[in-house]
Amino acid sequence: MPTKQSIVDQKVTELAQLTPQLSRAMANTGKELNSNAIIGDRNWALNTLALLIGMGDMDDQLQVYVKAATDSGATDNEIQDVLNLASIYTGNPRAVNAARAIAPYLKQESDRLRPNVKEELINVGDHETMVWDNHAAGFPIILIHCLALDHRTWREVYPELAKTGARVIAYDIRGHGWARNAPVTKDLDQLAQDLHQLLVQLDIKQADIYGASYGGAVAQAFATAYPEATRSLALIATGLKGFPVLAQRAVAAEKDGMAAQVAESLIRWFTPETIARNPWEVRYGRECVLHISVANWAAAWRAMAAGDATETAGALKMPVLALGGQQDASAIPPIMQQLAAAYPNSKLVSLDPGTHMMPMEQPQAVAEQLTKFYQTVEQNNFQKD
């Protein structure tokens, strides 16, 4: 009769034949796995966290691997994604227990990044949008994100603006994020109407409107349609008008699909060094491009391509900050200069370094400029160039 040890030896031999790497890794107490793995420390920690949740391990190991994941650059959003997937594959009870165990970390990150923020879905007519709203007593700031992304674009800028005491609101544009199932975008005027409806729902009569790239195009359309509701404009890495090349990006996706748009988008958005490091903003941007539908991507690019504030900008008298970047490959410095020159009460600021995704790649510098702008408008001390 075979002994227990002989059975173990037989299983080890079978394992070695089936997967030599795992056999060596186990024999070397994990040293082979750790030194030869190609998935990277962050993914390794997140995968381990998922396995522990699946096994129902609610002890110290969960805390260990949450820390390992965050030490390797994982964000609270990515850890939340693991919990969300766990609820599907391991059942809600284990996911809920894991969420309770991880709750101190999630609350710490929430308090740091979204102080006193209520995350809620708001109905704006024909769809719902996700909103971050800190419900502060100060004058409202509305943050409008870039094309293909969502309200999380402002992840690192939001807490800095909240320090001003402003009521800071970030939301998802139609066709993006939680608003991805909305009827397809027609034009910038429709997006301006969506924002107006959001302000009505939030009982906000007037706000400072800050938009980046596509969000800047929406902000200009909103200010044109609702000047009385716009105390000031901050236009980040955006243009005064659209160009035919923008519509070509819609055609490219319709022809080749979204995966083919990833590399060009990242190269246009970030520096090569940042792409190589693959921090959260690059990972987030990559996945957003992959997950947006071709229809929503194409509609957004066509809406921005058709936008043109050339004739209307001169009539808008509110303070305008044109915030550009020296390394921006899209809203290049001459485009930002043209934008600033079109508004009669504007100031041009150019960041160096400054890229197209400045709110994510240079968040501290962006937050500093937006905070300064907000304070000068609050104090009625804004001075144009």
CSV table of C-alpha atoms in Angstrom, one decimal:
chain,number,residue,atom,x,y,z
A,1,MET,CA,0.0,0.0,0.0
A,2,PRO,CA,1.5,3.4,-1.0
A,3,THR,CA,2.6,5.6,1.9
A,4,LYS,CA,1.4,9.3,2.3
A,5,GLN,CA,4.9,10.4,1.3
A,6,SER,CA,5.0,8.3,-1.8
A,7,ILE,CA,1.6,9.8,-2.9
A,8,VAL,CA,3.0,13.3,-2.3
A,9,ASP,CA,6.1,12.4,-4.3
A,10,GLN,CA,4.0,11.1,-7.1
A,11,LYS,CA,1.9,14.3,-7.1
A,12,VAL,CA,5.0,16.4,-7.2
A,13,THR,CA,6.3,14.4,-10.1
A,14,GLU,CA,3.0,14.8,-12.0
A,15,LEU,CA,3.0,18.5,-11.2
A,16,ALA,CA,6.6,18.8,-12.6
A,17,GLN,CA,5.5,17.2,-15.8
A,18,LEU,CA,2.4,19.4,-16.1
A,19,THR,CA,3.9,22.7,-15.2
A,20,PRO,CA,7.7,22.7,-14.4
A,21,GLN,CA,7.7,26.4,-13.4
A,22,LEU,CA,5.1,25.9,-10.7
A,23,SER,CA,6.8,22.8,-9.4
A,24,ARG,CA,10.1,24.7,-9.1
A,25,ALA,CA,8.4,27.7,-7.5
A,26,MET,CA,6.8,25.5,-4.8
A,27,ALA,CA,10.1,23.6,-4.3
A,28,ASN,CA,11.9,26.9,-3.7
A,29,THR,CA,9.2,28.3,-1.4
A,30,GLY,CA,8.1,30.9,-3.9
A,31,LYS,CA,11.5,32.3,-4.7
A,32,GLU,CA,11.3,31.2,-8.4
A,33,LEU,CA,7.8,32.7,-8.7
A,34,ASN,CA,8.7,36.1,-7.3
A,35,SER,CA,12.0,36.5,-9.2
A,36,ASN,CA,10.8,35.2,-12.5
A,37,ALA,CA,7.2,36.5,-12.7
A,38,ILE,CA,6.3,38.8,-15.5
A,39,ILE,CA,2.9,39.9,-14.3
A,40,GLY,CA,4.5,42.6,-12.0
A,41,ASP,CA,4.1,43.3,-8.3
A,42,ARG,CA,0.9,45.2,-8.6
A,43,ASN,CA,-1.0,42.6,-10.6
A,44,TRP,CA,0.5,39.9,-8.4
A,45,ALA,CA,-0.8,41.5,-5.3
A,46,LEU,CA,-4.3,42.2,-6.8
A,47,ASN,CA,-4.5,38.6,-8.1
A,48,THR,CA,-3.6,37.3,-4.6
A,49,LEU,CA,-6.2,39.6,-3.0
A,50,ALA,CA,-8.8,38.1,-5.4
A,51,LEU,CA,-7.8,34.6,-4.5
A,52,LEU,CA,-7.9,35.3,-0.7
A,53,ILE,CA,-11.4,36.8,-1.1
A,54,GLY,CA,-12.5,33.7,-3.1
A,55,MET,CA,-11.2,31.4,-0.3
A,56,GLY,CA,-13.0,33.5,2.3
A,57,ASP,CA,-9.8,34.6,4.0
A,58,MET,CA,-10.9,37.6,6.1
A,59,ASP,CA,-7.9,37.6,8.4
A,60,ASP,CA,-4.7,39.7,8.3
A,61,GLN,CA,-3.8,38.3,4.9
A,62,LEU,CA,-6.3,40.7,3.2
A,63,GLN,CA,-4.7,43.7,4.9
A,64,VAL,CA,-1.2,42.4,3.9
A,65,TYR,CA,-2.1,42.2,0.2
A,66,VAL,CA,-4.1,45.4,0.1
A,67,LYS,CA,-0.9,47.1,1.4
A,68,ALA,CA,1.3,45.2,-1.1
A,69,ALA,CA,-1.0,46.3,-3.9
A,70,THR,CA,-1.0,49.9,-2.9
A,71,ASP,CA,2.7,49.9,-2.3
A,72,SER,CA,3.0,48.7,-5.9
A,73,GLY,CA,0.9,51.6,-7.2
A,74,ALA,CA,-2.6,50.1,-7.2
A,75,THR,CA,-5.4,52.6,-6.6
A,76,ASP,CA,-8.5,52.3,-4.4
A,77,ASN,CA,-10.5,52.1,-7.7
A,78,GLU,CA,-8.5,49.0,-8.8
A,79,ILE,CA,-9.0,47.4,-5.4
A,80,GLN,CA,-12.7,48.2,-5.6
A,81,ASP,CA,-12.7,46.5,-9.0
A,82,VAL,CA,-11.4,43.3,-7.4
A,83,LEU,CA,-14.2,43.5,-4.8
A,84,ASN,CA,-16.8,44.0,-7.5
A,85,LEU,CA,-15.5,41.1,-9.5
A,86,ALA,CA,-15.4,38.9,-6.4
A,87,SER,CA,-19.1,39.5,-5.9
A,88,ILE,CA,-19.8,38.0,-9.3
A,89,TYR,CA,-17.5,35.0,-9.0
A,90,THR,CA,-17.4,34.1,-5.3
A,91,GLY,CA,-20.8,35.4,-4.2
A,92,ASN,CA,-22.0,38.5,-2.4
A,93,PRO,CA,-21.4,37.3,1.2
A,94,ARG,CA,-17.7,36.8,0.7
A,95,ALA,CA,-17.4,40.1,-1.2
A,96,VAL,CA,-19.2,42.0,1.5
A,97,ASN,CA,-17.1,40.4,4.2
A,98,ALA,CA,-14.0,41.4,2.3
A,99,ALA,CA,-15.3,44.9,1.9
A,100,ARG,CA,-15.7,45.1,5.6
A,101,ALA,CA,-12.2,43.9,6.2
A,102,ILE,CA,-10.8,46.4,3.7
A,103,ALA,CA,-13.1,49.2,4.7
A,104,PRO,CA,-10.5,51.1,6.8
A,105,TYR,CA,-8.2,51.5,3.7
A,106,LEU,CA,-11.1,52.4,1.4
A,107,LYS,CA,-12.3,55.0,3.9
A,108,GLN,CA,-8.8,56.5,4.3
A,109,GLU,CA,-8.5,56.9,0.5
A,110,SER,CA,-12.0,58.3,0.2
A,111,ASP,CA,-11.3,60.8,2.9
A,112,ARG,CA,-8.0,61.8,1.3
A,113,LEU,CA,-9.2,62.1,-2.3
A,114,ARG,CA,-12.9,62.9,-1.9
A,115,PRO,CA,-13.3,64.6,1.4
A,116,ASN,CA,-17.0,64.6,2.4
A,117,VAL,CA,-18.0,63.6,-1.1
A,118,LYS,CA,-21.3,61.9,-1.8
A,119,GLU,CA,-21.2,59.8,-4.9
A,120,GLU,CA,-24.6,59.6,-6.5
A,121,LEU,CA,-26.5,59.0,-9.7
A,122,ILE,CA,-28.4,62.1,-10.9
A,123,ASN,CA,-31.2,62.0,-13.6
A,124,VAL,CA,-30.6,64.7,-16.2
A,125,GLY,CA,-33.5,63.9,-18.5
A,126,ASP,CA,-32.9,61.0,-20.9
A,127,HIS,CA,-30.1,59.5,-18.8
A,128,GLU,CA,-28.4,59.3,-15.4
A,129,THR,CA,-24.9,60.6,-14.7
A,130,MET,CA,-22.5,59.8,-11.9
A,131,VAL,CA,-21.7,62.8,-9.7
A,132,TRP,CA,-19.1,63.6,-7.0
A,133,ASP,CA,-20.4,66.3,-4.8
A,134,ASN,CA,-18.9,67.5,-1.5
A,135,HIS,CA,-22.0,69.7,-0.8
A,136,ALA,CA,-19.6,72.4,0.7
A,137,ALA,CA,-21.0,75.9,1.4
A,138,GLY,CA,-18.6,77.7,-1.0
A,139,PHE,CA,-19.3,78.8,-4.6
A,140,PRO,CA,-19.7,75.8,-6.9
A,141,ILE,CA,-17.0,74.5,-9.3
A,142,ILE,CA,-18.1,72.1,-12.0
A,143,LEU,CA,-15.4,69.8,-13.4
A,144,ILE,CA,-15.8,68.4,-16.9
A,145,HIS,CA,-13.6,65.6,-18.0
A,146,CYS,CA,-11.7,64.7,-21.2
A,147,LEU,CA,-13.0,62.6,-24.1
A,148,ALA,CA,-13.2,58.8,-23.5
A,149,LEU,CA,-12.6,59.2,-19.8
A,150,ASP,CA,-15.0,60.0,-16.9
A,151,HIS,CA,-15.2,62.0,-13.7
A,152,ARG,CA,-12.2,60.1,-12.3
A,153,THR,CA,-10.0,62.3,-14.5
A,154,TRP,CA,-10.1,64.7,-11.5
A,155,ARG,CA,-9.0,62.1,-9.0
A,156,GLU,CA,-5.9,64.1,-7.8
A,157,VAL,CA,-7.1,67.6,-8.5
A,158,TYR,CA,-10.5,67.3,-6.7
A,159,PRO,CA,-9.1,67.2,-3.1
A,160,GLU,CA,-7.0,70.3,-3.7
A,161,LEU,CA,-9.9,72.3,-5.0
A,162,ALA,CA,-12.0,71.1,-2.1
A,163,LYS,CA,-9.6,72.8,0.2
A,164,THR,CA,-10.8,76.2,-1.0
A,165,GLY,CA,-14.2,75.6,0.6
A,166,ALA,CA,-15.8,75.4,-2.8
A,167,ARG,CA,-18.7,73.0,-3.6
A,168,VAL,CA,-16.8,70.8,-6.1
A,169,ILE,CA,-18.8,68.7,-8.5
A,170,ALA,CA,-17.5,66.3,-11.1
A,171,TYR,CA,-19.8,64.3,-13.4
A,172,ASP,CA,-19.8,62.0,-16.4
A,173,ILE,CA,-20.5,63.5,-19.8
A,174,ARG,CA,-23.2,61.7,-21.9
A,175,GLY,CA,-21.7,58.6,-23.5
A,176,HIS,CA,-19.0,58.2,-20.9
A,177,GLY,CA,-18.6,56.4,-17.6
A,178,TRP,CA,-21.9,55.8,-15.9
A,179,ALA,CA,-23.6,57.8,-18.6
A,180,ARG,CA,-22.3,55.4,-21.3
A,181,ASN,CA,-25.9,54.0,-22.0
A,182,ALA,CA,-27.4,57.5,-22.7
A,183,PRO,CA,-28.7,58.2,-26.2
A,184,VAL,CA,-25.8,59.0,-28.4
A,185,THR,CA,-24.4,62.5,-28.4
A,186,LYS,CA,-25.7,64.8,-31.1
A,187,ASP,CA,-23.6,67.9,-30.6
A,188,LEU,CA,-22.0,70.2,-28.0
A,189,ASP,CA,-25.3,72.1,-27.5
A,190,GLN,CA,-26.9,69.0,-26.3
A,191,LEU,CA,-24.0,68.4,-23.8
A,192,ALA,CA,-24.5,72.0,-22.6
A,193,GLN,CA,-28.2,71.3,-22.0
A,194,ASP,CA,-27.2,68.1,-20.1
A,195,LEU,CA,-25.0,70.2,-17.8
A,196,HIS,CA,-27.7,72.8,-17.4
A,197,GLN,CA,-30.2,70.1,-16.4
A,198,LEU,CA,-27.6,68.8,-13.9
A,199,LEU,CA,-27.3,72.2,-12.3
A,200,VAL,CA,-31.1,72.5,-12.1
A,201,GLN,CA,-31.3,69.1,-10.4
A,202,LEU,CA,-28.6,70.3,-7.9
A,203,ASP,CA,-30.4,73.6,-7.4
A,204,ILE,CA,-27.3,75.6,-8.6
A,205,LYS,CA,-28.0,78.9,-10.2
A,206,GLN,CA,-24.5,79.9,-11.1
A,207,ALA,CA,-21.1,78.1,-11.1
A,208,ASP,CA,-17.5,78.3,-12.1
A,209,ILE,CA,-17.1,75.9,-15.1
A,210,TYR,CA,-13.8,74.1,-15.5
A,211,GLY,CA,-13.3,71.8,-18.5
A,212,ALA,CA,-10.4,69.8,-19.9
A,213,SER,CA,-10.0,69.1,-23.7
A,214,TYR,CA,-13.5,67.8,-24.7
A,215,GLY,CA,-14.7,69.1,-21.4
A,216,GLY,CA,-13.4,72.5,-22.4
A,217,ALA,CA,-15.4,72.4,-25.6
A,218,VAL,CA,-18.5,71.5,-23.5
A,219,ALA,CA,-17.7,74.4,-21.1
A,220,GLN,CA,-17.5,76.9,-23.9
A,221,ALA,CA,-20.8,75.7,-25.3
A,222,PHE,CA,-22.4,76.0,-21.9
A,223,ALA,CA,-21.1,79.5,-21.3
A,224,THR,CA,-22.4,80.5,-24.7
A,225,ALA,CA,-25.9,79.1,-24.1
A,226,TYR,CA,-26.1,80.0,-20.4
A,227,PRO,CA,-23.8,83.0,-19.7
A,228,GLU,CA,-25.9,84.0,-16.7
A,229,ALA,CA,-25.1,80.6,-15.1
A,230,THR,CA,-21.4,80.9,-15.7
A,231,ARG,CA,-19.4,83.0,-13.3
A,232,SER,CA,-16.0,82.0,-14.8
A,233,LEU,CA,-14.4,79.6,-17.2
A,234,ALA,CA,-11.2,77.5,-16.9
A,235,LEU,CA,-10.4,76.0,-20.3
A,236,ILE,CA,-7.6,73.4,-20.0
A,237,ALA,CA,-5.8,71.9,-23.0
A,238,THR,CA,-8.6,72.7,-25.3
A,239,GLY,CA,-9.2,74.7,-28.5
A,240,LEU,CA,-11.5,77.5,-29.6
A,241,LYS,CA,-12.8,75.4,-32.5
A,242,GLY,CA,-12.7,71.9,-33.9
A,243,PHE,CA,-10.6,70.6,-36.7
A,244,PRO,CA,-11.3,68.0,-39.5
A,245,VAL,CA,-8.6,65.7,-38.0
A,246,LEU,CA,-11.0,65.2,-35.0
A,247,ALA,CA,-13.7,63.7,-37.2
A,248,GLN,CA,-11.1,61.4,-38.7
A,249,ARG,CA,-10.6,59.8,-35.3
A,250,ALA,CA,-14.3,58.8,-35.4
A,251,VAL,CA,-13.8,57.2,-38.8
A,252,ALA,CA,-10.7,55.4,-37.6
A,253,ALA,CA,-12.6,53.7,-34.8
A,254,GLU,CA,-15.5,52.8,-37.0
A,255,LYS,CA,-13.1,51.2,-39.4
A,256,ASP,CA,-10.6,49.5,-37.1
A,257,GLY,CA,-12.2,49.3,-33.6
A,258,MET,CA,-11.2,50.7,-30.3
A,259,ALA,CA,-8.1,48.6,-29.6
A,260,ALA,CA,-6.5,50.2,-32.6
A,261,GLN,CA,-7.0,53.7,-31.0
A,262,VAL,CA,-5.2,53.0,-27.7
A,263,ALA,CA,-1.6,53.6,-28.8
A,264,GLU,CA,-2.3,56.8,-30.7
A,265,SER,CA,-4.4,58.1,-27.8
A,266,LEU,CA,-1.8,57.4,-25.1
A,267,ILE,CA,1.1,58.9,-27.2
A,268,ARG,CA,-1.0,62.0,-27.7
A,269,TRP,CA,-2.0,62.3,-24.0
A,270,PHE,CA,1.2,61.5,-22.0
A,271,THR,CA,4.9,61.7,-22.2
A,272,PRO,CA,6.8,58.6,-23.3
A,273,GLU,CA,8.4,58.4,-19.9
A,274,THR,CA,5.0,58.3,-18.2
A,275,ILE,CA,3.7,55.7,-20.6
A,276,ALA,CA,6.8,53.5,-19.9
A,277,ARG,CA,6.2,53.8,-16.1
A,278,ASN,CA,2.5,52.8,-16.6
A,279,PRO,CA,1.1,54.7,-13.5
A,280,TRP,CA,-2.6,54.7,-12.6
A,281,GLU,CA,-3.4,57.5,-15.1
A,282,VAL,CA,-2.0,55.6,-18.1
A,283,ARG,CA,-3.7,52.3,-17.0
A,284,TYR,CA,-7.0,54.2,-16.5
A,285,GLY,CA,-6.7,56.0,-19.8
A,286,ARG,CA,-5.9,52.8,-21.6
A,287,GLU,CA,-8.9,50.9,-20.2
A,288,CYS,CA,-11.3,53.8,-20.8
A,289,VAL,CA,-10.4,53.9,-24.5
A,290,LEU,CA,-10.7,50.1,-24.7
A,291,HIS,CA,-14.1,50.1,-23.0
A,292,ILE,CA,-15.8,53.1,-24.6
A,293,SER,CA,-18.2,52.0,-27.4
A,294,VAL,CA,-17.3,52.9,-31.0
A,295,ALA,CA,-20.6,54.8,-31.3
A,296,ASN,CA,-19.9,57.0,-28.2
A,297,TRP,CA,-16.3,57.6,-29.2
A,298,ALA,CA,-17.2,58.6,-32.8
A,299,ALA,CA,-20.1,60.8,-31.7
A,300,ALA,CA,-17.9,62.7,-29.2
A,301,TRP,CA,-15.2,63.3,-31.7
A,302,ARG,CA,-17.7,64.5,-34.3
A,303,ALA,CA,-19.3,66.8,-31.7
A,304,MET,CA,-16.0,68.4,-30.9
A,305,ALA,CA,-14.9,68.6,-34.5
A,306,ALA,CA,-18.0,70.7,-35.3
A,307,GLY,CA,-17.6,73.0,-32.3
A,308,ASP,CA,-16.7,76.6,-33.0
A,309,ALA,CA,-16.6,79.4,-30.4
A,310,THR,CA,-14.9,81.9,-32.7
A,311,GLU,CA,-18.0,84.1,-33.2
A,312,THR,CA,-19.3,83.8,-29.7
A,313,ALA,CA,-16.3,84.1,-27.4
A,314,GLY,CA,-16.0,87.9,-27.8
A,315,ALA,CA,-19.4,88.4,-26.2
A,316,LEU,CA,-18.6,86.5,-23.0
A,317,LYS,CA,-17.3,88.9,-20.4
A,318,MET,CA,-16.7,86.5,-17.5
A,319,PRO,CA,-13.1,85.8,-16.3
A,320,VAL,CA,-11.5,83.0,-18.4
A,321,LEU,CA,-8.3,81.0,-17.6
A,322,ALA,CA,-6.7,79.4,-20.6
A,323,LEU,CA,-4.4,76.7,-19.1
A,324,GLY,CA,-2.1,75.0,-21.6
A,325,GLY,CA,1.0,72.8,-21.5
A,326,GLN,CA,4.3,73.3,-23.3
A,327,GLN,CA,4.5,69.5,-24.1
A,328,ASP,CA,0.8,69.2,-25.2
A,329,ALA,CA,0.7,67.4,-28.5
A,330,SER,CA,-2.9,68.3,-29.2
A,331,ALA,CA,-3.8,71.7,-27.7
A,332,ILE,CA,-0.3,73.1,-28.7
A,333,PRO,CA,0.7,76.5,-27.4
A,334,PRO,CA,-0.5,78.4,-30.5
A,335,ILE,CA,-3.9,76.9,-30.1
A,336,MET,CA,-4.0,78.0,-26.5
A,337,GLN,CA,-2.9,81.5,-27.5
A,338,GLN,CA,-5.7,81.7,-30.0
A,339,LEU,CA,-8.2,80.6,-27.4
A,340,ALA,CA,-7.0,83.2,-24.8
A,341,ALA,CA,-7.0,85.9,-27.4
A,342,ALA,CA,-10.7,85.3,-28.3
A,343,TYR,CA,-12.0,86.0,-24.9
A,344,PRO,CA,-12.0,89.6,-23.8
A,345,ASN,CA,-11.4,88.9,-20.1
A,346,SER,CA,-8.8,86.1,-20.2
A,347,LYS,CA,-5.5,85.0,-18.8
A,348,LEU,CA,-3.1,82.5,-20.5
A,349,VAL,CA,-1.0,80.2,-18.3
A,350,SER,CA,1.3,77.6,-19.8
A,351,LEU,CA,2.7,74.9,-17.7
A,352,ASP,CA,6.1,73.4,-18.2
A,353,PRO,CA,6.0,70.4,-18.0
A,354,GLY,CA,2.4,70.3,-19.2
A,355,THR,CA,0.8,67.6,-21.3
A,356,HIS,CA,-2.6,67.0,-22.8
A,357,MET,CA,-3.7,65.0,-19.7
A,358,MET,CA,-2.4,67.7,-17.3
A,359,PRO,CA,-5.2,67.1,-14.7
A,360,MET,CA,-3.8,63.5,-14.3
A,361,GLU,CA,-0.1,63.8,-15.3
A,362,GLN,CA,0.6,67.2,-13.7
A,363,PRO,CA,-2.3,67.3,-11.1
A,364,GLN,CA,-0.6,69.4,-8.5
A,365,ALA,CA,0.4,72.1,-11.0
A,366,VAL,CA,-3.1,72.1,-12.4
A,367,ALA,CA,-4.7,72.2,-9.0
A,368,GLU,CA,-2.5,75.1,-8.0
A,369,GLN,CA,-3.5,77.2,-11.0
A,370,LEU,CA,-7.2,76.4,-10.7
A,371,THR,CA,-7.1,77.2,-7.0
A,372,LYS,CA,-5.4,80.5,-7.7
A,373,PHE,CA,-7.9,81.3,-10.4
A,374,TYR,CA,-10.9,80.4,-8.1
A,375,GLN,CA,-9.6,82.6,-5.3
A,376,THR,CA,-9.0,85.6,-7.5
A,377,VAL,CA,-12.5,85.4,-8.9
A,378,GLU,CA,-13.9,84.9,-5.4
A,379,GLN,CA,-12.1,88.1,-4.3
A,380,ASN,CA,-13.1,89.9,-7.5
A,381,ASN,CA,-9.4,90.4,-8.1
A,382,PHE,CA,-9.0,88.6,-11.5
A,383,GLN,CA,-6.7,90.5,-13.9
A,384,LYS,CA,-6.6,89.6,-17.6
A,385,ASP,CA,-3.4,89.5,-19.6
